[in-house]
Coordinates of C-alpha atoms in Angstrom, one line a residue:
X1 CA 24.8 -6.4 -41.7
X2 CA 25.5 -6.3 -37.9
X3 CA 23.7 -4.4 -35.3
X4 CA 25.2 -1.0 -34.5
X5 CA 26.6 -0.3 -31.1
X6 CA 24.1 2.5 -30.5
X7 CA 21.0 0.3 -31.4
X8 CA 22.5 -2.6 -29.1
X9 CA 22.9 0.1 -26.2
X10 CA 19.4 1.4 -26.7
X11 CA 17.9 -2.2 -26.6
X12 CA 19.9 -3.3 -23.5
X13 CA 19.5 -0.4 -21.2
X14 CA 17.6 -1.3 -17.9
X15 CA 15.2 1.6 -18.6
X16 CA 14.4 0.1 -22.1
X17 CA 13.9 -3.4 -20.6
X18 CA 11.8 -2.4 -17.8
X19 CA 9.6 -0.3 -20.2
X20 CA 9.3 -3.3 -22.2
X21 CA 8.4 -5.5 -19.1
X22 CA 5.8 -2.9 -18.2
X23 CA 4.2 -3.1 -21.7
X24 CA 4.4 -6.9 -21.6
X25 CA 2.8 -6.9 -18.2
X26 CA -0.1 -4.8 -19.3
X27 CA -0.6 -6.7 -22.6
X28 CA -0.6 -10.2 -20.8
X29 CA -3.0 -9.0 -17.9
X30 CA -5.4 -7.7 -20.5
X31 CA -5.3 -11.0 -22.3
X32 CA -5.6 -12.9 -19.0
X33 CA -8.5 -10.8 -17.7
X34 CA -10.4 -11.1 -21.0
X35 CA -10.0 -15.0 -20.7
X36 CA -11.3 -14.9 -17.1
X37 CA -14.3 -12.8 -18.1
X38 CA -15.5 -15.9 -20.0
X39 CA -15.7 -17.9 -16.6
X40 CA -18.8 -17.9 -14.3
X41 CA -18.5 -16.3 -10.8
X42 CA -18.5 -19.6 -9.4
X43 CA -15.6 -20.9 -11.6
X44 CA -13.7 -17.9 -10.6
X45 CA -14.2 -18.4 -6.9
X46 CA -13.7 -22.3 -6.8
X47 CA -10.7 -23.4 -5.0
X48 CA -8.3 -25.0 -7.4
X49 CA -5.6 -26.0 -5.1
X50 CA -3.3 -23.0 -6.3
X51 CA -1.2 -21.1 -3.8
X52 CA -4.1 -18.5 -3.4
X53 CA -6.8 -21.0 -3.9
X54 CA -8.9 -19.7 -6.7
X55 CA -8.4 -17.9 -9.8
X56 CA -10.0 -14.8 -8.1
X57 CA -7.7 -15.2 -5.2
X58 CA -4.7 -15.5 -7.4
X59 CA -5.6 -12.4 -9.3
X60 CA -6.1 -10.6 -6.0
X61 CA -2.7 -11.7 -4.9
X62 CA -1.0 -10.4 -8.1
X63 CA -2.7 -7.0 -7.5
X64 CA -1.6 -7.1 -3.9
X65 CA 2.0 -7.9 -4.7
X66 CA 2.2 -5.2 -7.2
X67 CA 0.8 -2.6 -4.7
X68 CA 3.1 -3.9 -2.1
X69 CA 6.2 -3.3 -4.2
X70 CA 4.9 0.1 -5.5
X71 CA 4.6 1.1 -1.7
X72 CA 8.2 0.0 -1.3
X73 CA 9.5 1.7 -4.5
X74 CA 7.9 4.9 -3.1
X75 CA 10.9 4.9 -0.7
X76 CA 13.3 5.6 -3.6
X77 CA 15.0 8.8 -3.1
X78 CA 14.0 10.0 -6.6
X79 CA 10.2 10.1 -5.3
X80 CA 8.6 9.0 -8.6
X81 CA 5.4 11.1 -9.4
X82 CA 3.6 8.1 -10.9
X83 CA 3.5 6.4 -7.4
X84 CA 3.4 9.3 -5.0
X85 CA -0.1 8.1 -3.8
X86 CA 1.4 4.9 -2.8
X87 CA 3.9 6.4 -0.3
X88 CA 1.1 7.3 2.1
X89 CA -1.2 4.3 1.6
X90 CA -1.8 1.9 4.5
X91 CA 1.0 -0.8 4.3
X92 CA 0.1 -4.1 2.9
X93 CA 1.0 -6.8 5.4
X94 CA -0.6 -9.9 4.1
X95 CA -0.1 -11.5 0.7
X96 CA -3.4 -13.2 0.6
X97 CA -5.7 -10.2 1.4
X98 CA -8.7 -10.0 -0.8
X99 CA -8.8 -6.3 -2.0
X100 CA -11.7 -7.0 -4.5
X101 CA -14.3 -9.8 -4.4
X102 CA -16.0 -8.5 -7.5
X103 CA -14.2 -9.6 -10.8
X104 CA -15.3 -6.5 -12.7
X105 CA -14.0 -4.3 -9.9
X106 CA -10.8 -6.2 -9.7
X107 CA -10.4 -6.0 -13.4
X108 CA -10.7 -2.2 -13.5
X109 CA -8.2 -1.9 -10.5
X110 CA -5.8 -4.1 -12.5
X111 CA -6.1 -2.0 -15.6
X112 CA -5.6 1.3 -13.6
X113 CA -2.6 -0.1 -11.7
X114 CA -1.1 -1.3 -15.0
X115 CA -1.2 2.2 -16.3
X116 CA 0.6 3.4 -13.1
X117 CA 3.2 0.8 -13.7
X118 CA 3.7 2.0 -17.4
X119 CA 4.1 5.6 -16.1
X120 CA 6.5 4.7 -13.3
X121 CA 8.7 3.0 -15.9
X122 CA 8.7 6.0 -18.3
X123 CA 10.2 8.0 -15.2
X124 CA 13.0 5.7 -14.7
X125 CA 16.6 6.7 -15.5
X126 CA 19.7 4.5 -15.6
X127 CA 21.1 6.0 -12.5
X128 CA 18.0 5.2 -10.4
X129 CA 18.8 1.4 -10.4
X130 CA 22.0 1.7 -8.3
X131 CA 20.2 3.2 -5.3
X132 CA 19.2 1.1 -2.3
X133 CA 15.8 1.3 -0.9
X134 CA 14.7 0.3 2.6
X135 CA 11.5 -1.2 3.5
X136 CA 9.9 -3.6 6.0
X137 CA 9.1 -7.1 4.6
X138 CA 5.7 -8.7 5.4
X139 CA 7.1 -10.2 8.6
X140 CA 8.0 -6.5 9.7
X141 CA 11.8 -7.1 9.3
X142 CA 13.8 -4.1 7.9
X143 CA 15.2 -4.7 4.5
X144 CA 17.7 -2.7 2.3
X145 CA 18.3 -3.7 -1.2
X146 CA 19.4 -2.3 -4.7
X147 CA 16.5 -1.0 -6.5
X148 CA 17.4 -2.4 -10.0
X149 CA 17.2 -6.1 -9.0
X150 CA 14.0 -5.3 -7.0
X151 CA 12.3 -4.0 -10.1
X152 CA 13.4 -7.1 -11.9
X153 CA 12.0 -9.2 -9.0
X154 CA 8.6 -7.1 -9.4
X155 CA 8.2 -8.1 -13.1
X156 CA 9.3 -11.8 -12.3
X157 CA 6.7 -12.1 -9.6
X158 CA 4.1 -11.2 -12.1
X159 CA 5.2 -13.5 -14.6
X160 CA 5.4 -16.4 -12.1
X161 CA 1.8 -16.0 -11.2
X162 CA 0.6 -15.4 -14.7
X163 CA 2.1 -18.8 -15.3
X164 CA 0.0 -20.3 -12.5
X165 CA -3.1 -18.4 -14.0
X166 CA -2.4 -19.8 -17.4
X167 CA -2.5 -23.5 -16.0
X168 CA -5.7 -22.6 -14.0
X169 CA -7.4 -21.3 -17.1
X170 CA -6.3 -24.2 -19.1
X171 CA -7.9 -26.5 -16.6
X172 CA -11.1 -24.6 -17.1
X173 CA -10.7 -25.2 -20.9
X174 CA -9.5 -21.6 -21.6
X175 CA -6.4 -21.1 -23.7
X176 CA -5.0 -17.5 -23.5
X177 CA -2.8 -18.0 -26.3
X178 CA 0.9 -16.8 -26.9
X179 CA 2.2 -15.7 -23.5
X180 CA 5.9 -15.3 -24.6
X181 CA 7.6 -11.9 -24.1
X182 CA 9.2 -12.6 -27.5
X183 CA 5.9 -11.5 -29.0
X184 CA 6.7 -7.9 -27.9
X185 CA 10.4 -7.8 -28.5
X186 CA 11.1 -5.7 -31.5
X187 CA 13.1 -7.0 -34.6
X188 CA 16.1 -5.2 -35.6

């Protein structure tokens, strides 16, 4: 028996896809942070030649990147309640800033931010994605882009760096297991 048109539409809306990505983001971050918790502080801080040096540096960058994009998303004309606090936050201008040097504090900040991302995605409506948003990039240059593809970039950026983290952890002898989005895609 085939999939009904109503079911296909429900699965393929951008709101449904971004909610799934928010769930995947939280699930993977929980797995990744649990794996990192098995490492010593020295192992977390050791420069491993990654873009942001260490495991701790990469985890900080992932948090910084998410905060940066949420600040930009706060410019959306809808004014999402989940990220209202980010509209007035001091702008992030460096991608390598260390927000937290303590792993347990960083872990709590990550968990809290993942809840914000989940709440944001619950506020999305299909009509939101066609709006342009304007922001300054990290060089201070003005940008204006369509919101929907920016949300896609937001989740893609997270996945990109979690791939790096998977490699860094594997080099430390830690396997975080299944990382595929497929694990969370419902069967029909």
